[in-house]
PDB file of C-alpha atoms in Angstrom:
ATOM      1  CA  MET V   1       0.000   0.000   0.000  1.00  0.00           C
ATOM      2  CA  LYS V   2       1.377   3.407  -0.955  1.00  0.00           C
ATOM      3  CA  LEU V   3       0.465   6.974  -1.808  1.00  0.00           C
ATOM      4  CA  LEU V   4       0.844   8.109  -5.397  1.00  0.00           C
ATOM      5  CA  GLY V   5       1.040  11.737  -6.439  1.00  0.00           C
ATOM      6  CA  LYS V   6       3.166  14.806  -5.771  1.00  0.00           C
ATOM      7  CA  GLY V   7       0.845  17.729  -6.440  1.00  0.00           C
ATOM      8  CA  PRO V   8      -2.555  18.503  -4.993  1.00  0.00           C
ATOM      9  CA  VAL V   9      -4.066  15.122  -5.940  1.00  0.00           C
ATOM     10  CA  PHE V  10      -3.121  11.812  -4.313  1.00  0.00           C
ATOM     11  CA  THR V  11      -4.376   8.272  -4.693  1.00  0.00           C
ATOM     12  CA  LEU V  12      -4.049   5.396  -2.246  1.00  0.00           C
ATOM     13  CA  ASP V  13      -2.747   2.421  -4.168  1.00  0.00           C
ATOM     14  CA  LYS V  14      -3.203  -1.167  -3.010  1.00  0.00           C
ATOM     15  CA  GLU V  15      -1.604  -3.784  -5.234  1.00  0.00           C
ATOM     16  CA  GLY V  16      -2.145  -1.675  -8.337  1.00  0.00           C
ATOM     17  CA  ALA V  17      -5.714  -0.657  -7.541  1.00  0.00           C
ATOM     18  CA  ALA V  18      -6.650   2.892  -6.546  1.00  0.00           C
ATOM     19  CA  ILE V  19      -8.782   2.505  -3.426  1.00  0.00           C
ATOM     20  CA  GLY V  20      -8.688   6.113  -2.236  1.00  0.00           C
ATOM     21  CA  ARG V  21      -8.414   9.665  -3.517  1.00  0.00           C
ATOM     22  CA  ALA V  22      -7.490  12.956  -1.857  1.00  0.00           C
ATOM     23  CA  ARG V  23      -7.220  16.503  -3.148  1.00  0.00           C
ATOM     24  CA  TRP V  24      -5.625  19.542  -1.516  1.00  0.00           C
ATOM     25  CA  GLU V  25      -6.606  23.134  -2.241  1.00  0.00           C
ATOM     26  CA  GLY V  26      -3.815  25.036  -0.540  1.00  0.00           C
ATOM     27  CA  ASP V  27      -3.994  23.931   3.082  1.00  0.00           C
ATOM     28  CA  THR V  28      -7.556  22.667   2.749  1.00  0.00           C
ATOM     29  CA  LEU V  29      -8.118  18.946   2.342  1.00  0.00           C
ATOM     30  CA  ALA V  30     -10.973  19.465  -0.096  1.00  0.00           C
ATOM     31  CA  GLU V  31     -11.540  15.766  -0.809  1.00  0.00           C
ATOM     32  CA  LEU V  32     -10.806  12.490   0.963  1.00  0.00           C
ATOM     33  CA  THR V  33     -12.588   9.335  -0.138  1.00  0.00           C
ATOM     34  CA  ILE V  34     -12.092   5.594   0.240  1.00  0.00           C
ATOM     35  CA  ASP V  35     -13.709   3.068  -2.103  1.00  0.00           C
ATOM     36  CA  PRO V  36     -16.807   1.737  -0.274  1.00  0.00           C
ATOM     37  CA  ALA V  37     -15.537  -1.829  -0.692  1.00  0.00           C
ATOM     38  CA  TRP V  38     -12.458  -0.973   1.435  1.00  0.00           C
ATOM     39  CA  ARG V  39     -14.013   1.114   4.188  1.00  0.00           C
ATOM     40  CA  GLY V  40     -13.923   0.075   7.828  1.00  0.00           C
ATOM     41  CA  ARG V  41     -10.487  -1.603   7.512  1.00  0.00           C
ATOM     42  CA  GLY V  42      -8.204   1.228   8.604  1.00  0.00           C
ATOM     43  CA  TYR V  43      -7.290   2.443   5.133  1.00  0.00           C
ATOM     44  CA  GLY V  44      -8.853   5.847   5.720  1.00  0.00           C
ATOM     45  CA  SER V  45      -6.744   6.328   8.857  1.00  0.00           C
ATOM     46  CA  TYR V  46      -3.588   5.327   7.011  1.00  0.00           C
ATOM     47  CA  PHE V  47      -4.414   7.612   4.094  1.00  0.00           C
ATOM     48  CA  LEU V  48      -5.145  10.676   6.221  1.00  0.00           C
ATOM     49  CA  LYS V  49      -2.117  10.128   8.455  1.00  0.00           C
ATOM     50  CA  GLU V  50       0.217   9.942   5.454  1.00  0.00           C
ATOM     51  CA  LEU V  51      -1.345  13.005   3.839  1.00  0.00           C
ATOM     52  CA  LEU V  52      -0.779  15.018   7.011  1.00  0.00           C
ATOM     53  CA  ARG V  53       2.708  13.636   7.552  1.00  0.00           C
ATOM     54  CA  ARG V  54       3.832  14.671   4.073  1.00  0.00           C
ATOM     55  CA  ARG V  55       2.786  18.246   4.848  1.00  0.00           C
ATOM     56  CA  GLY V  56       4.598  18.373   8.183  1.00  0.00           C
ATOM     57  CA  GLY V  57       1.496  17.757  10.259  1.00  0.00           C
ATOM     58  CA  PHE V  58       3.403  15.658  12.798  1.00  0.00           C
ATOM     59  CA  ASP V  59       6.569  17.745  12.893  1.00  0.00           C
ATOM     60  CA  ARG V  60       7.178  18.642  16.545  1.00  0.00           C
ATOM     61  CA  GLU V  61       8.974  21.845  15.548  1.00  0.00           C
ATOM     62  CA  LYS V  62       6.604  23.145  12.867  1.00  0.00           C
ATOM     63  CA  ALA V  63       3.356  25.064  13.232  1.00  0.00           C
ATOM     64  CA  THR V  64       0.620  23.801  10.903  1.00  0.00           C
ATOM     65  CA  CYS V  65      -3.019  24.597  10.217  1.00  0.00           C
ATOM     66  CA  PHE V  66      -5.162  22.430   7.936  1.00  0.00           C
ATOM     67  CA  LEU V  67      -8.819  22.852   7.005  1.00  0.00           C
ATOM     68  CA  ALA V  68     -11.442  20.425   5.730  1.00  0.00           C
ATOM     69  CA  PRO V  69     -15.096  20.701   4.750  1.00  0.00           C
ATOM     70  CA  ALA V  70     -17.442  19.735   7.561  1.00  0.00           C
ATOM     71  CA  PRO V  71     -18.122  15.997   7.091  1.00  0.00           C
ATOM     72  CA  ALA V  72     -21.696  14.794   6.911  1.00  0.00           C
ATOM     73  CA  ALA V  73     -21.231  11.072   7.617  1.00  0.00           C
ATOM     74  CA  PRO V  74     -20.510   9.940  11.212  1.00  0.00           C
ATOM     75  CA  ALA V  75     -17.589   7.779  10.060  1.00  0.00           C
ATOM     76  CA  ALA V  76     -16.005  10.749   8.264  1.00  0.00           C
ATOM     77  CA  ARG V  77     -16.428  12.926  11.354  1.00  0.00           C
ATOM     78  CA  ALA V  78     -14.836  10.254  13.530  1.00  0.00           C
ATOM     79  CA  LEU V  79     -11.884   9.987  11.145  1.00  0.00           C
ATOM     80  CA  LEU V  80     -11.189  13.712  11.217  1.00  0.00           C
ATOM     81  CA  GLN V  81     -11.578  13.836  14.995  1.00  0.00           C
ATOM     82  CA  LYS V  82      -9.113  10.961  15.354  1.00  0.00           C
ATOM     83  CA  PHE V  83      -6.420  13.145  13.775  1.00  0.00           C
ATOM     84  CA  GLY V  84      -7.168  16.345  15.653  1.00  0.00           C
ATOM     85  CA  PHE V  85      -9.711  18.107  13.441  1.00  0.00           C
ATOM     86  CA  ALA V  86     -12.529  19.974  15.166  1.00  0.00           C
ATOM     87  CA  PRO V  87     -15.385  22.281  14.082  1.00  0.00           C
ATOM     88  CA  ALA V  88     -14.099  25.787  13.364  1.00  0.00           C
ATOM     89  CA  GLY V  89     -17.065  27.637  11.954  1.00  0.00           C
ATOM     90  CA  PRO V  90     -19.944  26.993   9.571  1.00  0.00           C
ATOM     91  CA  GLY V  91     -19.052  24.219   7.158  1.00  0.00           C
ATOM     92  CA  THR V  92     -15.382  24.030   8.192  1.00  0.00           C
ATOM     93  CA  TRP V  93     -13.210  21.843  10.397  1.00  0.00           C
ATOM     94  CA  CYS V  94      -9.675  22.753  11.414  1.00  0.00           C
ATOM     95  CA  ARG V  95      -6.570  20.935  12.638  1.00  0.00           C
ATOM     96  CA  ARG V  96      -4.113  23.334  14.250  1.00  0.00           C
ATOM     97  CA  ARG V  97      -0.787  22.371  15.820  1.00  0.00           C
ATOM     98  CA  VAL V  98       1.888  24.563  17.347  1.00  0.00           C
ATOM     99  CA  PRO V  99       5.468  23.438  17.984  1.00  0.00           C
ATOM    100  CA  ASP V 100       6.101  21.719  21.291  1.00  0.00           C
ATOM    101  CA  LEU V 101       7.862  24.083  23.683  1.00  0.00           C
ATOM    102  CA  SER V 102      11.452  23.052  24.296  1.00  0.00           C
ATOM    103  CA  ALA V 103      14.430  24.751  25.891  1.00  0.00           C
ATOM    104  CA  VAL V 104      15.889  25.505  22.460  1.00  0.00           C
ATOM    105  CA  ALA V 105      12.566  26.788  21.088  1.00  0.00           C
ATOM    106  CA  PHE V 106      12.186  28.980  24.160  1.00  0.00           C
ATOM    107  CA  CYS V 107      15.647  30.448  23.539  1.00  0.00           C
ATOM    108  CA  HIS V 108      14.773  31.132  19.922  1.00  0.00           C
ATOM    109  CA  GLU V 109      11.566  32.930  20.883  1.00  0.00           C
ATOM    110  CA  PHE V 110      13.397  35.013  23.471  1.00  0.00           C
ATOM    111  CA  LEU V 111      16.136  36.000  21.035  1.00  0.00           C
ATOM    112  CA  ALA V 112      13.727  36.726  18.187  1.00  0.00           C
ATOM    113  CA  ALA V 113      11.934  39.205  20.441  1.00  0.00           C
ATOM    114  CA  ARG V 114      15.171  41.068  21.290  1.00  0.00           C
ATOM    115  CA  LEU V 115      17.492  40.869  18.282  1.00  0.00           C
ATOM    116  CA  ARG V 116      17.294  42.995  15.163  1.00  0.00           C
ATOM    117  CA  PRO V 117      18.576  42.425  11.627  1.00  0.00           C
ATOM    118  CA  GLY V 118      22.071  43.529  10.743  1.00  0.00           C
ATOM    119  CA  GLY V 119      23.864  42.376  13.882  1.00  0.00           C
ATOM    120  CA  LEU V 120      26.850  40.148  14.576  1.00  0.00           C
ATOM    121  CA  TYR V 121      25.738  36.835  16.026  1.00  0.00           C
ATOM    122  CA  LEU V 122      27.828  33.873  17.199  1.00  0.00           C
ATOM    123  CA  ASP V 123      26.767  30.262  17.545  1.00  0.00           C
ATOM    124  CA  ALA V 124      29.543  28.984  19.814  1.00  0.00           C
ATOM    125  CA  THR V 125      28.450  25.330  19.611  1.00  0.00           C
ATOM    126  CA  CYS V 126      27.045  25.036  16.100  1.00  0.00           C
ATOM    127  CA  GLY V 127      26.508  21.245  15.987  1.00  0.00           C
ATOM    128  CA  ASN V 128      24.467  20.456  12.895  1.00  0.00           C
ATOM    129  CA  GLY V 129      23.706  24.116  12.254  1.00  0.00           C
ATOM    130  CA  HIS V 130      20.099  24.534  13.371  1.00  0.00           C
ATOM    131  CA  ASP V 131      20.856  27.427  15.744  1.00  0.00           C
ATOM    132  CA  THR V 132      23.274  28.922  13.205  1.00  0.00           C
ATOM    133  CA  LEU V 133      20.564  28.960  10.552  1.00  0.00           C
ATOM    134  CA  PHE V 134      18.120  30.493  13.016  1.00  0.00           C
ATOM    135  CA  LEU V 135      20.622  33.298  13.712  1.00  0.00           C
ATOM    136  CA  CYS V 136      21.169  33.839   9.973  1.00  0.00           C
ATOM    137  CA  ARG V 137      17.454  34.362   9.497  1.00  0.00           C
ATOM    138  CA  LEU V 138      17.469  36.930  12.289  1.00  0.00           C
ATOM    139  CA  ALA V 139      20.599  38.667  11.020  1.00  0.00           C
ATOM    140  CA  GLY V 140      19.346  39.020   7.470  1.00  0.00           C
ATOM    141  CA  GLU V 141      21.415  40.063   4.475  1.00  0.00           C
ATOM    142  CA  GLY V 142      23.023  42.945   6.351  1.00  0.00           C
ATOM    143  CA  GLY V 143      24.123  40.801   9.285  1.00  0.00           C
ATOM    144  CA  ARG V 144      26.923  38.384   9.975  1.00  0.00           C
ATOM    145  CA  VAL V 145      26.841  35.015  11.724  1.00  0.00           C
ATOM    146  CA  LEU V 146      29.751  32.825  12.775  1.00  0.00           C
ATOM    147  CA  GLY V 147      29.396  29.257  13.991  1.00  0.00           C
ATOM    148  CA  LEU V 148      32.093  27.457  15.948  1.00  0.00           C
ATOM    149  CA  ASP V 149      32.577  23.775  16.679  1.00  0.00           C
ATOM    150  CA  ILE V 150      35.546  21.627  17.542  1.00  0.00           C
ATOM    151  CA  GLN V 151      34.288  18.705  15.435  1.00  0.00           C
ATOM    152  CA  PRO V 152      34.939  18.942  11.661  1.00  0.00           C
ATOM    153  CA  ALA V 153      31.791  16.953  10.905  1.00  0.00           C
ATOM    154  CA  ALA V 154      29.707  19.572  12.690  1.00  0.00           C
ATOM    155  CA  VAL V 155      31.342  22.414  10.795  1.00  0.00           C
ATOM    156  CA  GLU V 156      30.787  20.694   7.463  1.00  0.00           C
ATOM    157  CA  ALA V 157      27.146  19.914   8.290  1.00  0.00           C
ATOM    158  CA  THR V 158      26.503  23.512   9.331  1.00  0.00           C
ATOM    159  CA  ASN V 159      28.040  25.017   6.214  1.00  0.00           C
ATOM    160  CA  ARG V 160      26.017  22.643   4.031  1.00  0.00           C
ATOM    161  CA  ARG V 161      22.837  23.611   5.836  1.00  0.00           C
ATOM    162  CA  LEU V 162      23.501  27.334   5.441  1.00  0.00           C
ATOM    163  CA  ALA V 163      24.337  26.978   1.759  1.00  0.00           C
ATOM    164  CA  ALA V 164      21.244  24.887   1.068  1.00  0.00           C
ATOM    165  CA  ALA V 165      19.048  27.503   2.764  1.00  0.00           C
ATOM    166  CA  GLY V 166      20.647  30.361   0.816  1.00  0.00           C
ATOM    167  CA  TYR V 167      22.530  31.893   3.744  1.00  0.00           C
ATOM    168  CA  GLY V 168      26.078  31.043   2.692  1.00  0.00           C
ATOM    169  CA  ALA V 169      26.850  34.761   2.284  1.00  0.00           C
ATOM    170  CA  VAL V 170      25.480  35.626   5.749  1.00  0.00           C
ATOM    171  CA  GLY V 171      26.949  32.891   7.925  1.00  0.00           C
ATOM    172  CA  ARG V 172      29.738  30.344   8.013  1.00  0.00           C
ATOM    173  CA  ALA V 173      31.077  27.799  10.454  1.00  0.00           C
ATOM    174  CA  LEU V 174      34.688  27.468  11.572  1.00  0.00           C
ATOM    175  CA  CYS V 175      36.483  24.583  13.235  1.00  0.00           C
ATOM    176  CA  ARG V 176      37.395  26.281  16.516  1.00  0.00           C
ATOM    177  CA  ASP V 177      37.134  25.599  20.220  1.00  0.00           C
ATOM    178  CA  HIS V 178      34.492  27.850  21.748  1.00  0.00           C
ATOM    179  CA  ARG V 179      37.087  28.974  24.301  1.00  0.00           C
ATOM    180  CA  ASP V 180      38.824  30.728  21.412  1.00  0.00           C
ATOM    181  CA  LEU V 181      35.893  32.756  20.114  1.00  0.00           C
ATOM    182  CA  LEU V 182      37.768  36.003  20.773  1.00  0.00           C
ATOM    183  CA  SER V 183      40.158  34.922  18.038  1.00  0.00           C
ATOM    184  CA  VAL V 184      37.390  35.417  15.460  1.00  0.00           C
ATOM    185  CA  VAL V 185      35.518  38.427  16.918  1.00  0.00           C
ATOM    186  CA  ALA V 186      36.777  41.513  18.674  1.00  0.00           C
ATOM    187  CA  PRO V 187      35.726  42.201  22.269  1.00  0.00           C
ATOM    188  CA  GLY V 188      32.580  44.263  22.613  1.00  0.00           C
ATOM    189  CA  THR V 189      31.315  43.683  19.052  1.00  0.00           C
ATOM    190  CA  ALA V 190      28.809  40.793  19.224  1.00  0.00           C
ATOM    191  CA  ASP V 191      25.089  41.356  19.611  1.00  0.00           C
ATOM    192  CA  CYS V 192      24.466  37.759  20.671  1.00  0.00           C
ATOM    193  CA  VAL V 193      26.345  34.585  21.558  1.00  0.00           C
ATOM    194  CA  VAL V 194      24.460  31.280  21.677  1.00  0.00           C
ATOM    195  CA  PHE V 195      25.545  28.052  23.373  1.00  0.00           C
ATOM    196  CA  ASN V 196      23.713  24.744  23.067  1.00  0.00           C
ATOM    197  CA  PHE V 197      25.896  22.479  25.169  1.00  0.00           C
ATOM    198  CA  GLY V 198      25.938  18.682  25.263  1.00  0.00           C
ATOM    199  CA  TRP V 199      26.835  16.422  22.347  1.00  0.00           C
ATOM    200  CA  LEU V 200      26.564  16.522  18.580  1.00  0.00           C
ATOM    201  CA  PRO V 201      23.190  14.999  17.603  1.00  0.00           C
ATOM    202  CA  GLY V 202      23.714  11.799  15.667  1.00  0.00           C
ATOM    203  CA  ALA V 203      27.334  11.450  16.800  1.00  0.00           C
ATOM    204  CA  ASP V 204      29.138   9.718  19.673  1.00  0.00           C
ATOM    205  CA  HIS V 205      27.398  10.771  22.902  1.00  0.00           C
ATOM    206  CA  THR V 206      30.541  10.217  24.945  1.00  0.00           C
ATOM    207  CA  VAL V 207      32.008  13.262  23.178  1.00  0.00           C
ATOM    208  CA  HIS V 208      30.394  16.258  24.842  1.00  0.00           C
ATOM    209  CA  SER V 209      31.184  19.642  26.347  1.00  0.00           C
ATOM    210  CA  ALA V 210      32.520  19.861  29.910  1.00  0.00           C
ATOM    211  CA  ALA V 211      33.076  22.493  32.591  1.00  0.00           C
ATOM    212  CA  ALA V 212      36.816  22.762  31.882  1.00  0.00           C
ATOM    213  CA  THR V 213      36.118  24.319  28.486  1.00  0.00           C
ATOM    214  CA  THR V 214      32.633  25.690  29.103  1.00  0.00           C
ATOM    215  CA  LEU V 215      33.574  28.229  31.776  1.00  0.00           C
ATOM    216  CA  PRO V 216      36.381  29.864  29.749  1.00  0.00           C
ATOM    217  CA  ALA V 217      34.026  29.931  26.763  1.00  0.00           C
ATOM    218  CA  LEU V 218      31.324  31.707  28.761  1.00  0.00           C
ATOM    219  CA  GLU V 219      33.853  34.252  30.006  1.00  0.00           C
ATOM    220  CA  ALA V 220      35.037  34.874  26.444  1.00  0.00           C
ATOM    221  CA  ALA V 221      31.444  35.223  25.255  1.00  0.00           C
ATOM    222  CA  LEU V 222      30.687  37.930  27.810  1.00  0.00           C
ATOM    223  CA  ALA V 223      33.817  39.793  26.733  1.00  0.00           C
ATOM    224  CA  ALA V 224      32.707  39.506  23.089  1.00  0.00           C
ATOM    225  CA  LEU V 225      29.264  40.999  23.770  1.00  0.00           C
ATOM    226  CA  LYS V 226      28.633  44.664  23.156  1.00  0.00           C
ATOM    227  CA  PRO V 227      26.640  46.608  25.766  1.00  0.00           C
ATOM    228  CA  GLY V 228      23.027  45.546  25.445  1.00  0.00           C
ATOM    229  CA  GLY V 229      24.045  42.188  23.971  1.00  0.00           C
ATOM    230  CA  VAL V 230      22.664  38.848  25.104  1.00  0.00           C
ATOM    231  CA  LEU V 231      24.172  35.443  25.826  1.00  0.00           C
ATOM    232  CA  ALA V 232      21.846  32.447  25.549  1.00  0.00           C
ATOM    233  CA  ALA V 233      22.830  29.004  26.801  1.00  0.00           C
ATOM    234  CA  VAL V 234      21.017  25.680  27.111  1.00  0.00           C
ATOM    235  CA  LEU V 235      22.493  23.484  29.849  1.00  0.00           C
ATOM    236  CA  TYR V 236      22.121  19.718  30.038  1.00  0.00           C
ATOM    237  CA  SER V 237      22.647  16.976  32.590  1.00  0.00           C
ATOM    238  CA  GLY V 238      21.963  13.251  32.840  1.00  0.00           C
ATOM    239  CA  LYS V 239      23.438   9.797  33.052  1.00  0.00           C
ATOM    240  CA  VAL V 240      26.026  10.285  30.302  1.00  0.00           C
ATOM    241  CA  ILE V 241      26.843  13.946  30.753  1.00  0.00           C
ATOM    242  CA  GLY V 242      26.583  14.138  34.523  1.00  0.00           C
ATOM    243  CA  GLU V 243      25.885  17.297  36.543  1.00  0.00           C
ATOM    244  CA  GLY V 244      29.332  18.897  36.571  1.00  0.00           C
ATOM    245  CA  GLU V 245      29.050  21.236  33.609  1.00  0.00           C
ATOM    246  CA  LYS V 246      25.503  22.325  34.419  1.00  0.00           C
ATOM    247  CA  GLN V 247      26.254  23.141  38.057  1.00  0.00           C
ATOM    248  CA  ALA V 248      29.521  24.901  37.225  1.00  0.00           C
ATOM    249  CA  ALA V 249      27.774  27.077  34.637  1.00  0.00           C
ATOM    250  CA  LEU V 250      24.989  27.929  37.084  1.00  0.00           C
ATOM    251  CA  ARG V 251      27.523  28.967  39.737  1.00  0.00           C
ATOM    252  CA  PHE V 252      29.242  31.115  37.127  1.00  0.00           C
ATOM    253  CA  PHE V 253      25.987  32.820  36.168  1.00  0.00           C
ATOM    254  CA  GLU V 254      25.027  33.398  39.790  1.00  0.00           C
ATOM    255  CA  SER V 255      28.408  35.035  40.479  1.00  0.00           C
ATOM    256  CA  LEU V 256      28.054  37.703  37.792  1.00  0.00           C
ATOM    257  CA  PRO V 257      27.773  41.219  39.247  1.00  0.00           C
ATOM    258  CA  LEU V 258      24.321  42.762  39.045  1.00  0.00           C
ATOM    259  CA  ALA V 259      25.810  46.130  38.149  1.00  0.00           C
ATOM    260  CA  ARG V 260      26.990  44.683  34.828  1.00  0.00           C
ATOM    261  CA  TYR V 261      24.631  41.806  33.988  1.00  0.00           C
ATOM    262  CA  THR V 262      21.047  40.610  34.329  1.00  0.00           C
ATOM    263  CA  VAL V 263      20.878  36.815  34.540  1.00  0.00           C
ATOM    264  CA  LEU V 264      17.806  34.662  33.885  1.00  0.00           C
ATOM    265  CA  VAL V 265      17.664  30.913  34.581  1.00  0.00           C
ATOM    266  CA  CYS V 266      14.388  29.518  33.240  1.00  0.00           C
ATOM    267  CA  ARG V 267      13.392  26.196  34.805  1.00  0.00           C
ATOM    268  CA  PHE V 268      10.544  24.004  33.543  1.00  0.00           C
ATOM    269  CA  ALA V 269       8.976  23.434  36.948  1.00  0.00           C
ATOM    270  CA  ASN V 270       7.081  20.216  36.180  1.00  0.00           C
ATOM    271  CA  TRP V 271       9.816  18.570  34.070  1.00  0.00           C
ATOM    272  CA  ALA V 272      12.488  16.212  35.366  1.00  0.00           C
ATOM    273  CA  ASP V 273      15.498  17.702  37.154  1.00  0.00           C
ATOM    274  CA  THR V 274      17.638  16.594  34.209  1.00  0.00           C
ATOM    275  CA  ALA V 275      15.560  18.587  31.704  1.00  0.00           C
ATOM    276  CA  PRO V 276      17.463  21.114  29.551  1.00  0.00           C
ATOM    277  CA  LEU V 277      17.797  24.484  31.262  1.00  0.00           C
ATOM    278  CA  PRO V 278      17.607  27.716  29.200  1.00  0.00           C
ATOM    279  CA  CYS V 279      19.692  30.575  30.602  1.00  0.00           C
ATOM    280  CA  PHE V 280      20.200  34.180  29.479  1.00  0.00           C
ATOM    281  CA  VAL V 281      22.735  36.834  30.402  1.00  0.00           C
ATOM    282  CA  LEU V 282      21.932  40.418  29.380  1.00  0.00           C
ATOM    283  CA  LYS V 283      24.932  42.738  29.338  1.00  0.00           C
ATOM    284  CA  ARG V 284      23.922  46.097  30.697  1.00  0.00           C
ATOM    285  CA  ALA V 285      24.365  49.202  28.585  1.00  0.00           C
ATOM    286  CA  GLY V 286      27.523  51.110  29.449  1.00  0.00           C
ATOM    287  CA  CYS V 287      29.386  48.017  30.638  1.00  0.00           C
TER     288      CYS V 287
END
């Protein structure tokens, strides 16, 4: 069983026979039918799930909104309800999903509310480049973004991601230790420095950041920030990574003088103690 079609029209194929048809009009699922001979066997559920999946309807990091005509038959209503559709006005049903809130997503929302295009942004732990790309989108064509990582595979993955998204002229990744970020930017020039500690997703989890390098990197990042700049860091702990880096970073943040910095540590109160911890340091103007 498979879906056939790439445009607005899809068919559900079973052993060479078309047993279902669907048609999109923009984000509206204008038509969804299953051959009466094949109803009541789960094919409708499979068909609708695959249609939504192909449009990002189950992506945990993507906001989606799909519409459908109000179904008349009870079975059709039950099918739409099974996948999150609900009445949304006369003759219309809607399925709306927003991204799950995560520590990284929270950091992105915070930074997007404070940063403006045209700045100098650093991703001090670029990994596979997701944060670097996010910063490039904020910086825009007039901005500049640098990503740093000690692992060549991470640097290569980040540069590929930026090039594929059309931001190769805005940002680039370098193979550098984050402790050495002042070798690529002058003190007092960065609008933002981002850290997403831990390990490289998809790589060896025994290779991860540690307090011995994290604390000098945080100190360098604060020196790199211009007055009014912001440092964002996501801290991790757990069985593999332990608590050392997280606790050392928290002690460092707590020791920063109030006259020069405002520090926010944002805990998810009903998550596990090992949940990622988003932290922000705002460098006061005139410092």
